PDB file of C-alpha atoms in Angstrom:
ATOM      1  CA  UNK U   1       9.254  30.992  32.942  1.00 89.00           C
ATOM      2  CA  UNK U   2       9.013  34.030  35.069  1.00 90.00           C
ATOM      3  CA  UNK U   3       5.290  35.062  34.848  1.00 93.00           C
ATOM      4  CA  UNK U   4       4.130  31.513  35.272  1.00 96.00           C
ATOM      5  CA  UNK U   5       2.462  30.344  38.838  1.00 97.00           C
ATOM      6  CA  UNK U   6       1.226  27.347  39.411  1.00 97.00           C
ATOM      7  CA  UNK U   7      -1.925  26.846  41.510  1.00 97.00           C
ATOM      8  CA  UNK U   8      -2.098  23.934  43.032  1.00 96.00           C
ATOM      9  CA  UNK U   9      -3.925  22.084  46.606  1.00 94.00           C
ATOM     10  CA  UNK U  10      -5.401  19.217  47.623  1.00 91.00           C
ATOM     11  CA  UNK U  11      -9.050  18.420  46.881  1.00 90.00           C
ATOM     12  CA  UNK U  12     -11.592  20.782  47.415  1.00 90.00           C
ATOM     13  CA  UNK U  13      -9.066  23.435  49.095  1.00 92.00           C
ATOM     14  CA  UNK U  14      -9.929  26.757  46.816  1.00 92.00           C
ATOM     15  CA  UNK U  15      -7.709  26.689  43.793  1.00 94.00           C
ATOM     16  CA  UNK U  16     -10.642  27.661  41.564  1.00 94.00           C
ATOM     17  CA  UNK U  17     -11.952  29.888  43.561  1.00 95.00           C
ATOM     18  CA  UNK U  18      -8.231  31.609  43.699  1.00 97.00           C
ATOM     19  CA  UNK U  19      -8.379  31.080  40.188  1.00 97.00           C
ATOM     20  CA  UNK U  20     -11.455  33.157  38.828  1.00 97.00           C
ATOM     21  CA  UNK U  21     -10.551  35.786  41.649  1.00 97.00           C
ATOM     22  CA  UNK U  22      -7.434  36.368  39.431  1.00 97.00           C
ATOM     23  CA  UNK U  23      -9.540  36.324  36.430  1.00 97.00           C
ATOM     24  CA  UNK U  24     -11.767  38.917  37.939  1.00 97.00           C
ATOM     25  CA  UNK U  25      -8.480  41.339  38.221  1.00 96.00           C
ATOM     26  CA  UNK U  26      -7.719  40.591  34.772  1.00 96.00           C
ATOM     27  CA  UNK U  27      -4.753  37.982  34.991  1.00 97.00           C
ATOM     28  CA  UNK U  28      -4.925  35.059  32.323  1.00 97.00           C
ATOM     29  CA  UNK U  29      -5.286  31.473  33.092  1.00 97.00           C
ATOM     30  CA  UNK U  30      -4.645  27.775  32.283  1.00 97.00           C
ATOM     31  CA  UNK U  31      -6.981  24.898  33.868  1.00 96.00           C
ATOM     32  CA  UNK U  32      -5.159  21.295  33.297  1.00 94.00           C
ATOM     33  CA  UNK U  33      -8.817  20.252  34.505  1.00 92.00           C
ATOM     34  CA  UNK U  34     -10.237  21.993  31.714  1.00 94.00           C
ATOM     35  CA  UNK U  35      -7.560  20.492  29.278  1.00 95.00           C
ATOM     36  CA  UNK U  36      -8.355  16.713  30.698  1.00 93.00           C
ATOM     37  CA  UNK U  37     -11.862  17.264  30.319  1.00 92.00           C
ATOM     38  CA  UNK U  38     -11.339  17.843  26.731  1.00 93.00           C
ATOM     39  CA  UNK U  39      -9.259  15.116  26.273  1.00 94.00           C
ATOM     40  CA  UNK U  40     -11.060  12.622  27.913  1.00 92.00           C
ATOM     41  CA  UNK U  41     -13.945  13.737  25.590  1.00 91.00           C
ATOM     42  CA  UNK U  42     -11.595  13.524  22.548  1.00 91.00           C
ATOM     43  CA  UNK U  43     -10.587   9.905  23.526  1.00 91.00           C
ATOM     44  CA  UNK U  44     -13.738   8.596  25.096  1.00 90.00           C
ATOM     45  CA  UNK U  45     -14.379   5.307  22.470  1.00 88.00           C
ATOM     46  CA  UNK U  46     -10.357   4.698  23.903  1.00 91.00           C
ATOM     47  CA  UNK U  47     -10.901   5.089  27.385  1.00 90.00           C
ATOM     48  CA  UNK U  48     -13.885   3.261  27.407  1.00 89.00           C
ATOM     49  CA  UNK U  49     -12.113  -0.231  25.696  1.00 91.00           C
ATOM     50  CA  UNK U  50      -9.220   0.914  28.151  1.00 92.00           C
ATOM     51  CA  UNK U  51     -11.490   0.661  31.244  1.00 92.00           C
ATOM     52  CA  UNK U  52     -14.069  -1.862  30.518  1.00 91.00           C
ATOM     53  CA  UNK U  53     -12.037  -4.563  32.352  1.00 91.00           C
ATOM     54  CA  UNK U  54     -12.255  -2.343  35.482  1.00 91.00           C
ATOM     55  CA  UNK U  55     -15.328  -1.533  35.029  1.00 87.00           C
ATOM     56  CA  UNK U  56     -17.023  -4.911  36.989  1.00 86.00           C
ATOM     57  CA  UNK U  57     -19.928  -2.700  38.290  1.00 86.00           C
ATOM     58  CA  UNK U  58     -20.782  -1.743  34.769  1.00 88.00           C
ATOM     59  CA  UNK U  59     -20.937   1.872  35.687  1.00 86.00           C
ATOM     60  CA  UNK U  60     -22.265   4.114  32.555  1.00 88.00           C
ATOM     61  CA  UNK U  61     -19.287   6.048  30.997  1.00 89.00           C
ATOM     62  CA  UNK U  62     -20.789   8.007  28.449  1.00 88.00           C
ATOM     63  CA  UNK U  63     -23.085  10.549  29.233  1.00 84.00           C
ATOM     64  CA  UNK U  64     -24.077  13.248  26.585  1.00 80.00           C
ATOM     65  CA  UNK U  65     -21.606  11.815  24.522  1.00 81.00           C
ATOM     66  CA  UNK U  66     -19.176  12.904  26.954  1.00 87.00           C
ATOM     67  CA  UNK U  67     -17.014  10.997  29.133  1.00 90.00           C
ATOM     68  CA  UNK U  68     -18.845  10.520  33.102  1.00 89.00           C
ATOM     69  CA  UNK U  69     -16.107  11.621  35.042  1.00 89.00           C
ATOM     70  CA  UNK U  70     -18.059  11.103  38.230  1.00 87.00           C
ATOM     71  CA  UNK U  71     -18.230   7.418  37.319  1.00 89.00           C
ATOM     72  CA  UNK U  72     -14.637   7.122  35.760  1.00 92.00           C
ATOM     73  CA  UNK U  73     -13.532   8.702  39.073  1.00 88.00           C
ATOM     74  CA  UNK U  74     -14.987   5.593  41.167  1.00 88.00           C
ATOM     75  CA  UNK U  75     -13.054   3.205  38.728  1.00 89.00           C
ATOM     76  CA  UNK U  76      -9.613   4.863  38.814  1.00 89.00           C
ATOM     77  CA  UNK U  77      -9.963   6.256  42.743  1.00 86.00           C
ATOM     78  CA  UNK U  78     -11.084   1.974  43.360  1.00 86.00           C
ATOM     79  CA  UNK U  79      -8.166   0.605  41.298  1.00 89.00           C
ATOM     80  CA  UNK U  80      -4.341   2.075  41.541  1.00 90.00           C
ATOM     81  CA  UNK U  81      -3.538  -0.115  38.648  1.00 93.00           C
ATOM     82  CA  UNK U  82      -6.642   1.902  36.642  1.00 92.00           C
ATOM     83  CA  UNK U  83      -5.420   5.385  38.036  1.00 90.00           C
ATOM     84  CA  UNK U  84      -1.757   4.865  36.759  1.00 91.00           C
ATOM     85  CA  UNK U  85      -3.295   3.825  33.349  1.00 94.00           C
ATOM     86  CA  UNK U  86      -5.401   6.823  32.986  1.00 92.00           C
ATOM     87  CA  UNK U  87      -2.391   8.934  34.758  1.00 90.00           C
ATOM     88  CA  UNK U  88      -0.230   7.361  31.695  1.00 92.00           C
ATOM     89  CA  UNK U  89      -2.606   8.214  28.873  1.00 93.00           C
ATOM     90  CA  UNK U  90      -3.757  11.510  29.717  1.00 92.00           C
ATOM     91  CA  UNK U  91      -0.544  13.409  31.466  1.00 91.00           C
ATOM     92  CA  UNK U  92       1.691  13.497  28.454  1.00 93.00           C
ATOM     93  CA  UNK U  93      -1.118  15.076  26.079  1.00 95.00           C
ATOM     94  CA  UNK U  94      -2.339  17.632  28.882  1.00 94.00           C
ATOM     95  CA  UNK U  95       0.943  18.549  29.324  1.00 94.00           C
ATOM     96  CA  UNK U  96       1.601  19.514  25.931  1.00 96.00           C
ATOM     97  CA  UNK U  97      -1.479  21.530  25.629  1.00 96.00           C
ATOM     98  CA  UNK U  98      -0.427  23.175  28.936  1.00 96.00           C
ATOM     99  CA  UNK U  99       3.071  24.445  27.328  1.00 96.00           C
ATOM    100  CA  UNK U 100       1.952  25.627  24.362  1.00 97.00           C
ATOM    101  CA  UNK U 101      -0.497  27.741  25.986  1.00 97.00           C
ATOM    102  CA  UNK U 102       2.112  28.919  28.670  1.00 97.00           C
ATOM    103  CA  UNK U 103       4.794  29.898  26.232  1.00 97.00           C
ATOM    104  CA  UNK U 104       1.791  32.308  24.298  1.00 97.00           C
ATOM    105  CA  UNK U 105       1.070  34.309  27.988  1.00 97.00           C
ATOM    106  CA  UNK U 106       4.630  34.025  28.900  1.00 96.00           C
ATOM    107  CA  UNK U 107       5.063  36.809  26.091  1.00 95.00           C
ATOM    108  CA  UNK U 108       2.844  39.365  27.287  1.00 93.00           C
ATOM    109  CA  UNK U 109       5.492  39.760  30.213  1.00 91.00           C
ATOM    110  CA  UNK U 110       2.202  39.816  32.778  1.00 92.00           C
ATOM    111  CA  UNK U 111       1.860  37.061  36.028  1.00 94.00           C
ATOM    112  CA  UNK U 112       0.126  34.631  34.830  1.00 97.00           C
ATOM    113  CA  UNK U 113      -1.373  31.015  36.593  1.00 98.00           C
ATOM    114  CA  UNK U 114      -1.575  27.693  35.961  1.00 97.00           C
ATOM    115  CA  UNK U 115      -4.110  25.578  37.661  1.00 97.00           C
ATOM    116  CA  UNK U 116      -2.702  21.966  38.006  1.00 95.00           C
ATOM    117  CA  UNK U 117      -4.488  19.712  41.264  1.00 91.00           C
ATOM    118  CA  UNK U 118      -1.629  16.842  40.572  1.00 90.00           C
ATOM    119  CA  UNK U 119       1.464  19.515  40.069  1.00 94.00           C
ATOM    120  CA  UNK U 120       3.491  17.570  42.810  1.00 94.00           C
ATOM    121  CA  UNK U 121       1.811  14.735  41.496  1.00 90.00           C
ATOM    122  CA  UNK U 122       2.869  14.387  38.060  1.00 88.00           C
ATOM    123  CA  UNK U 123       6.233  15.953  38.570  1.00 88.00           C
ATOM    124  CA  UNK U 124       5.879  16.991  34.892  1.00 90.00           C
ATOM    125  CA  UNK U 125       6.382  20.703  35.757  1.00 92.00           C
ATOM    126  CA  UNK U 126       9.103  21.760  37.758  1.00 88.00           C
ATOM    127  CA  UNK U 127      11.244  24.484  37.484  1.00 90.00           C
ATOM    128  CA  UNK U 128       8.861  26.119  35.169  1.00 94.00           C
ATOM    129  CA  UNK U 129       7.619  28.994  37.848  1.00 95.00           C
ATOM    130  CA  UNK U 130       6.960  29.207  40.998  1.00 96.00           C
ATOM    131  CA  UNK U 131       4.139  27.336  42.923  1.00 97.00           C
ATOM    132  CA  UNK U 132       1.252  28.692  45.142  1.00 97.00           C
ATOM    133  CA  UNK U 133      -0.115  26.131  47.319  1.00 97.00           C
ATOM    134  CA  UNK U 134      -4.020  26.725  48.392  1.00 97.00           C
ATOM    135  CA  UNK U 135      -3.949  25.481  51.874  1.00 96.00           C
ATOM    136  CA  UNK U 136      -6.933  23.832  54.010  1.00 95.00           C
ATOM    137  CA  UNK U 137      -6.295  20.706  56.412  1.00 94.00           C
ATOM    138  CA  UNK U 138      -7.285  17.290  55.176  1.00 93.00           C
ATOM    139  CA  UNK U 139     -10.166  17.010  57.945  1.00 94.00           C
ATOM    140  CA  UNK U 140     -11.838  20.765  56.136  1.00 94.00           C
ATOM    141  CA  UNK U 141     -11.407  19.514  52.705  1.00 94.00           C
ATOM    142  CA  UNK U 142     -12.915  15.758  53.238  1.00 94.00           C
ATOM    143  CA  UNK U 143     -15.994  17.695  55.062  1.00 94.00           C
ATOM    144  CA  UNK U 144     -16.152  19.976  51.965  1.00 94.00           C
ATOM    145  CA  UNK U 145     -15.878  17.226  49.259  1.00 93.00           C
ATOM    146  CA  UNK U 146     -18.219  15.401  50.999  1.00 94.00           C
ATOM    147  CA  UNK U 147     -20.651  18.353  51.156  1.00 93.00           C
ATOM    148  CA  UNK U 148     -19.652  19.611  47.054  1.00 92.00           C
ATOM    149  CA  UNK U 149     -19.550  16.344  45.490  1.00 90.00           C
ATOM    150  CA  UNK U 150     -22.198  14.441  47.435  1.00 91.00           C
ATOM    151  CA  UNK U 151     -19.890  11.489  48.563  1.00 90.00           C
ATOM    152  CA  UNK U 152     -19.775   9.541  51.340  1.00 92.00           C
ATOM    153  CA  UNK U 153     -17.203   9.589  53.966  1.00 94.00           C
ATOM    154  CA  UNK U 154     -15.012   6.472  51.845  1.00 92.00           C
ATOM    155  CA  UNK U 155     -14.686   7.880  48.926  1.00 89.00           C
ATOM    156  CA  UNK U 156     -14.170  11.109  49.827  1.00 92.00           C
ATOM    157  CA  UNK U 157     -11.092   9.849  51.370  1.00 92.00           C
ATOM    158  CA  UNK U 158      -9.713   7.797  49.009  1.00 89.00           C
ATOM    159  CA  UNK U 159      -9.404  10.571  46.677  1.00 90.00           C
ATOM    160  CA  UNK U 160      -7.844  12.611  49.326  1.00 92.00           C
ATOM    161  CA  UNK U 161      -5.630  10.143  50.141  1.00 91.00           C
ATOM    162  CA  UNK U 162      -5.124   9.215  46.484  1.00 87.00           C
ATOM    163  CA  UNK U 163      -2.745  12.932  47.029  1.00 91.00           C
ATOM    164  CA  UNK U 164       0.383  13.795  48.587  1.00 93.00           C
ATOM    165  CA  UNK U 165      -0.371  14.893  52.222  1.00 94.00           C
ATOM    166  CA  UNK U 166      -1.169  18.299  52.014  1.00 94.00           C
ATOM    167  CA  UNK U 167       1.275  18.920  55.011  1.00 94.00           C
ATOM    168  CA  UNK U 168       4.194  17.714  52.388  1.00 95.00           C
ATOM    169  CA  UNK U 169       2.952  20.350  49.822  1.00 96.00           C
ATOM    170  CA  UNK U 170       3.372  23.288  52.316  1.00 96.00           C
ATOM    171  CA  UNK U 171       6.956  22.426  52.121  1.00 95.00           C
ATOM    172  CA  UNK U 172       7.485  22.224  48.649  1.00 95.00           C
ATOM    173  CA  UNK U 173       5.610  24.879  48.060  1.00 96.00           C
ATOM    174  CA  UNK U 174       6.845  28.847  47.224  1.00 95.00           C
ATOM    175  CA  UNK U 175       3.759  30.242  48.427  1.00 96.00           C
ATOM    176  CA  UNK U 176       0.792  29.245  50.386  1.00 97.00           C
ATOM    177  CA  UNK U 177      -2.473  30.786  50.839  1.00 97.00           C
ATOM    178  CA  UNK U 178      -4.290  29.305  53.614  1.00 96.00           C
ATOM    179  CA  UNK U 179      -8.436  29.009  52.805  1.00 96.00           C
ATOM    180  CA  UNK U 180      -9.949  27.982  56.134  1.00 94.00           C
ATOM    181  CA  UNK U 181     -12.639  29.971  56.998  1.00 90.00           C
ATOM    182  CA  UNK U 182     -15.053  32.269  55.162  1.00 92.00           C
ATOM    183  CA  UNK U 183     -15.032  33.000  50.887  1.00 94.00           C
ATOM    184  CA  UNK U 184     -14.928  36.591  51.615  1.00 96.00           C
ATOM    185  CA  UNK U 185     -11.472  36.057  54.038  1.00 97.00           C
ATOM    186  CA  UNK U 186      -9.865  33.883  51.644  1.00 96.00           C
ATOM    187  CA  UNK U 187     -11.071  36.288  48.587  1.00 97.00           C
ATOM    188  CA  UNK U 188      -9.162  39.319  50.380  1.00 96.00           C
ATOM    189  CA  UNK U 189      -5.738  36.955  51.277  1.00 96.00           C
ATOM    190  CA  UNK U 190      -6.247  36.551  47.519  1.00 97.00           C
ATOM    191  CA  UNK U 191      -6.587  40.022  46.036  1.00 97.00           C
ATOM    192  CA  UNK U 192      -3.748  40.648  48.415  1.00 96.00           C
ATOM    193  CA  UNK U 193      -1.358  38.485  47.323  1.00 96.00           C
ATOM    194  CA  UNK U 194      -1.827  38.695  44.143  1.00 96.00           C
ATOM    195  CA  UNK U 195      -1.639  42.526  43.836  1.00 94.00           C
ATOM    196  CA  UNK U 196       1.609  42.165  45.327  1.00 92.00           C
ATOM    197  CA  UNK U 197       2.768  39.642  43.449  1.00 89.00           C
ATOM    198  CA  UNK U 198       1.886  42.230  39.947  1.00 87.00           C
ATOM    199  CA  UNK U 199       3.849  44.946  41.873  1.00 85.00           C
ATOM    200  CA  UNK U 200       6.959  43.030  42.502  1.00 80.00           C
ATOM    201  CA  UNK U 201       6.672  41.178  38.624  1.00 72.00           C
ATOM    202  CA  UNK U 202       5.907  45.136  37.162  1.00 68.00           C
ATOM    203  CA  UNK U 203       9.366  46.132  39.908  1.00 60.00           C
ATOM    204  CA  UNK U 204      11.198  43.703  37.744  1.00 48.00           C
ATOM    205  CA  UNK U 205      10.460  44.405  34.617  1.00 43.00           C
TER     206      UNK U 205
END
């Protein structure tokens, strides 16, 4: 599709921040987190028979009759078996969700993005628009996931390295906006970019 741009990183790089800096300009936008989130709520009696047998620390996986992602995440970032399971049952249904809503924006002929962490990942997306990679070097994101999500060094890491190497993404990337040093910096690279990117998509048209 020719408006569609995928935003995607490793953990903790900027993508949402990229994200609702778009939003602010008034480009449209799809969150696959958003989309899990609302199926993992929608399938949370499932996941929770799916996980139990992982589950030997008897971590609580309902909270506010919602699905604790905090606490799924230390199954399924502990367990690769558990992470391909949960990778197997949610993908295909996000994905779905994800197309439907891109083929509606795709018709107002406008840029719009799609905010997938695991685009590389998955492999579920290709050749459906180009990709713009959020860059910041493992060492800056571990610090910062260890500072946003109150985690210790470990598990920071093991969902890092749960990731392709963000080195591998600049490669297969079409764009990259790098994020290492101040909001305000990154915010301006942002406005930047995508202003040009509007320009050269309104050129076309």
């Amino acid at each position: 599709m020719k408006n569609a741009f995928f935003v995607t990183a490793s953990i903790a790089c900027g993508k949402s921040s990229f994200i609702k800096i778009a939003n602010s300009m008034g480009f449209k936008s799809i969150s696959a987190d958003k989309i899990a989130h609302q199926i993992l709520d929608s399938f949370s009696k499932e996941l929770i028979e799916i996980f139990s047998p992982f589950n030997t620390d008897k971590l609580n996986l309902i909270n506010d009759h919602k699905i604790d992602r905090k606490n799924l995440g230390k199954i399924i970032f502990s367990n690769p078996q558990a992470k391909k399971i949960l990778e197997d049952f949610t993908h295909p249904k996000i994905r779905i969700k994800i197309l439907e809503q891109m083929q509606i924006l795709e018709q107002e002929n406008k840029p719009f993005f799609i905010e997938i962490p695991l685009f590389f990942e998955s492999g579920a997306y290709k050749n459906l628009g180009k990709v713009i990679l959020i860059y910041t070097s493992k060492e800056l994101s571990l610090k910062r996931l260890m500072q946003r999500d109150n985690l210790n060094k470990e598990e920071a890491l093991k969902r890092i390295n749960a990731l392709i190497d963000i080195e591998k993404k600049v490669s297969l990337a079409d764009f990259v906006i790098t994020n290492e040093s101040s909001y305000e910096i990154f915010q301006k690279k942002s406005i930047k970019f995508i202003e040009k990117l509007s320009k050269e998509a309104n050129e076309i048209l």
